[in-house]
Amino acid sequence: MIDHPHRLFQRQIKRYLGDVLSLPETVKTLMQVVNETYIQFDQDRGMLERAFDLSSEEMVEANRELLRHRQNLERIVAERTRDLVETNDRLVIEIRERRRAEKRLSLLNECLLSFGIDSRENIQRLVALCGSQLMASQVEYAVLSGDSLKPIAYWSRGNADPRLNPGKAFTAVLSESAFRESGSDLSILHPPFSGPFQTAVYQKFSLSGKQSGILFLGYGGQIILSEADREYLRILVTALQSEEERRRVRAELHQSRKTLSFLAKSAHDGIVVTDQHGQVTYWNPAAERIFGYTKTEVMGKPFQELLGPAATDVDYAANRPKLQRPGKEPLKGSTAEVPVIRKDGARVQVEISLSSSLDTQGEWYTLSIVRDITERKRWENSLKKAKEDAESASKAKSQFLANMSHEIRTPLNGILGMMELLSTEHLSDRQKRFLKMARSSGDSLLSVINDILDFSKIEAGRMELSLIEFDLHNLLEDLIGFLRESARRKGLELAYDIGEDVPLSLRGDACRIRQILINLLGNGIKFTEQGNVSVRVAVLSRDRGRLRLKFEVSDTGIGLSEDMQQDIFEAFSQGDGSVTRRFGGTGLGLAIAKQLAQMMGGTMGVKSQPGQGSTFWFTLALEEQKVLKPEEDLHPDESLEGLKILVVDDHETDRTMLCHQLRGLGAEAEKAESGRRALHVLQSAVWHGNPYDFVILGAALPMTNGFDLAKVIQMDSSLDDLKLIVFASPDIPRTNRENLEYRVHAYLSKPILRTELLKALRPGDSGEASGGGNGNEGPMQKPFSSSFAGRRILLVEDNEVNQEVGKAMLESLGCRVEVASNGNECLERIAGAAYDVILMDCQMPELDGYEATMIIRQQESGSSRIPILALTAHAMEGDRDVCLAAGMDDYLSKPFTVKQLVEALNRLISPG
């Protein structure tokens, strides 16, 4: 069976072959192929018929389209041909320009390669090359510095306009407004402008510093600079800039070489340069002077040989390679002092500093700076000897002061001690007065000695501060109490005032602050005949617990002139000789006080006018221990909270300070200046139902004195609950006291101390305060109680008077006392008896206290230790440490009082 049989082929098979099913398979296959051939033939014929069926219009249109394509191709070919011709022309021009540029660059290269050292000549050749290659009639090059124009090089053709001279072209062109091309310093000028040129071109470019270069080209006709011309001009400008930089560097290098040569030749130190083999390559005149060899004699010789055999301690050849380590940075070596021998055989001391670096060829060279220190060594030896002499003199001075202190304090201890013992005896008023004067003189002598020692310590830098916590209020109260009797004897009022913002709990050297204030207050009392002396404290600054306080001590005394104020803080200065004769003193107190203030981070000054008093002030840097307000920091027993008090006094300062003091203690305080005003205030308070608890009266009031006012108050029944406190001098008439005895709660003396005020005002306390208001106060002391009764004490003292003083003081305490005159006697006594404590003098014949103490400590060897109290007349810094180092347990400086002795014994043994 044939797949898809062709109709014609099918009829023919049926016609000639009949049934095809019986035919062989090969014939069937052949017939299938023939059938497919018939079908393909029909398809091809159909296609040919469709092709021949195209109309004549389509053929015409196709021919037209082909014609259009042909025309387009011919046009494109023509354009491409024209472009090729133009490109070829441009290539010809570019090749010509490139050859021209190559020729220019070759000429420029030849010019640059032939450059010599003279920069001016090199610049002139560049300018000439510029003019010849850019076809200019004239070329000028100049440097513009500020407003100054300096011509450098000039070139012109042989047929240049003879009217132009070098340097004139700039004047004709630069004054004209030029067209400057955008983004460049190239300017092109065309007529109209003055001058013979039709076209002018100038290029401005930067040079080093603030200078500028200007290159001028003049043309006789109209020209247009091509890009190649412009590029060549830029190359020339770069070459000019490079040559100018070379010229500047050469000038600087030349100047540097001249400077270095001048420095090397004029240097006081020798400068020696050696190569990597240690041979001299440079030798300056100073080296010739130091060593005695000329430059010709040393060049090429080893430097080590020139140092001579005396310099064997420093091996120059061995030290040099240490500097020549790998690296490019200069390496510094050490400096050594060596002795050398000059050419003439003289020995000199030199200092040699070595350093090394690489040169431009990569080889090491060494620079040696040689300094003749022979004279310096001589001066150093002289200074060393002078220093040793000064130290020896200072040591001798300190020893002299120590010995002087010992020699004066030893008899002074006997004098003051005997007077203290004598004060416990029954004496007449006349004897008491004499004893008081003697005691005052002894205290004055002791104060002078202490001033001299303090000044010596400060000068020697051996004064040290001892920082402790202290209460400012207590410190000032102690001072006022200490000086109150001195002020009372002169009829002066003594007061203090602490600012409300001043904290009371501080940290600092309370002892030195007390010393400064005692000096200033003592001076105020000394130089004031009437009026008052006061101290005020205020806060200058506060920063995180650190304070700067200002203390002011004011008086109403004689005052100081401006000239006296200039020198008042100098040592041994006291204004003038008349002051010294009248008031006495060493003139050291203020000098010491100012230096102490400076040691504590402050300073000191004075404000004064003659006859109007003085105000000495000083500042201190202290630490605040608490941030509580003063009234919040009070102990409950010290608070006056809830009390209403009226202060009546005619002195404004006293009223203000006392009110401030009362408010600081928590009380409600008001003030009145007269008796009439006080009565009005008191009665008004009663009428308003808010009466006062206390009234503090001054004895001396205007019109009505304090006692008269007290009598008026006594007669007013509405004021029966009011308590009276009178402050007056201790020697007030007894009749006044007796008349008011039952109404007066307490008598106080100025200045009123806080402790006395509290005792008088606290509820439950009555009667007279202990402020010296009873009139029985005086310099005499009562004997101490026998708190050390039965204690066995050994007193080791070589001075007979001090033996008697010490023995009497100890016996007044109830002690059993034995006396030894030196260290040997001490050792004998302790060998046969037991003692509770030993009082050991340090300076004694045969065996002093230090050696005796060390022997005692060695002999104890673990047994019970005997307390030893050092008694010494030395008071220099470090004496206490020497005593403790020798084995003593405590230290007591002569002269001492019974009270100081009791305090020292309490530290060593318990009272019996």
Short mmCIF file of N, CA, C and O in Angstrom, two decimals, residues 178 306 310 344 346 404 454 469 479 488 506 537 583 648 732 738 766 817 906:
data_model
loop_
_atom_site.label_atom_id
_atom_site.label_comp_id
_atom_site.label_asym_id
_atom_site.label_seq_id
_atom_site.Cartn_x
_atom_site.Cartn_y
_atom_site.Cartn_z
N ALA A 178 43.78 93.42 28.19
CA ALA A 178 44.03 92.28 27.31
C ALA A 178 42.88 91.29 27.39
O ALA A 178 42.17 91.20 28.38
N LEU A 306 95.21 61.38 66.44
CA LEU A 306 95.35 62.78 66.82
C LEU A 306 94.90 63.04 68.25
O LEU A 306 95.27 64.05 68.85
N ALA A 310 96.51 59.91 75.76
CA ALA A 310 95.72 60.21 76.96
C ALA A 310 94.25 59.85 76.79
O ALA A 310 93.51 59.77 77.77
N ASP A 344 101.62 70.70 70.89
CA ASP A 344 102.73 71.25 71.67
C ASP A 344 102.96 70.50 72.98
O ASP A 344 103.78 70.91 73.79
N ALA A 346 100.77 70.05 75.42
CA ALA A 346 99.91 70.46 76.53
C ALA A 346 98.71 69.52 76.64
O ALA A 346 98.18 69.05 75.64
N MET A 404 73.38 77.41 120.15
CA MET A 404 72.89 78.64 120.76
C MET A 404 71.55 78.37 121.45
O MET A 404 71.30 78.82 122.57
N ASP A 454 62.73 79.40 113.75
CA ASP A 454 61.79 79.23 112.65
C ASP A 454 62.32 79.85 111.37
O ASP A 454 62.22 79.28 110.28
N GLU A 469 43.09 67.56 111.13
CA GLU A 469 41.75 68.12 111.19
C GLU A 469 41.64 69.02 112.42
O GLU A 469 42.15 68.67 113.50
N LEU A 479 42.87 81.36 120.74
CA LEU A 479 43.73 82.53 120.50
C LEU A 479 43.22 83.74 121.28
O LEU A 479 43.99 84.47 121.92
N ARG A 488 43.18 93.34 127.59
CA ARG A 488 42.47 93.97 128.71
C ARG A 488 43.37 94.95 129.45
O ARG A 488 42.92 96.02 129.86
N LEU A 506 37.95 71.84 109.38
CA LEU A 506 38.91 72.02 108.29
C LEU A 506 40.08 71.07 108.46
O LEU A 506 40.26 70.45 109.52
N VAL A 537 37.17 86.09 109.21
CA VAL A 537 37.47 84.98 108.30
C VAL A 537 36.35 84.90 107.27
O VAL A 537 35.16 84.92 107.63
N PHE A 583 58.74 99.76 120.81
CA PHE A 583 57.95 98.56 121.02
C PHE A 583 58.78 97.29 121.11
O PHE A 583 58.28 96.24 121.49
N VAL A 648 22.99 94.56 123.84
CA VAL A 648 22.99 96.02 124.00
C VAL A 648 24.43 96.47 124.21
O VAL A 648 25.06 96.14 125.22
N ILE A 732 35.48 95.88 137.73
CA ILE A 732 34.34 96.78 137.94
C ILE A 732 34.14 96.96 139.45
O ILE A 732 34.47 96.07 140.25
N GLU A 738 27.45 94.10 143.75
CA GLU A 738 26.63 93.69 144.88
C GLU A 738 25.19 94.19 144.75
O GLU A 738 24.24 93.51 145.14
N SER A 766 23.75 78.66 135.84
CA SER A 766 23.56 79.99 136.41
C SER A 766 24.80 80.37 137.17
O SER A 766 25.70 79.58 137.38
N VAL A 817 61.39 61.29 143.44
CA VAL A 817 62.37 61.68 142.43
C VAL A 817 63.78 61.39 142.92
O VAL A 817 64.12 61.69 144.06
N ASN A 906 51.55 61.73 131.04
CA ASN A 906 50.30 61.02 130.75
C ASN A 906 50.42 60.16 129.49
O ASN A 906 49.77 59.13 129.37
#
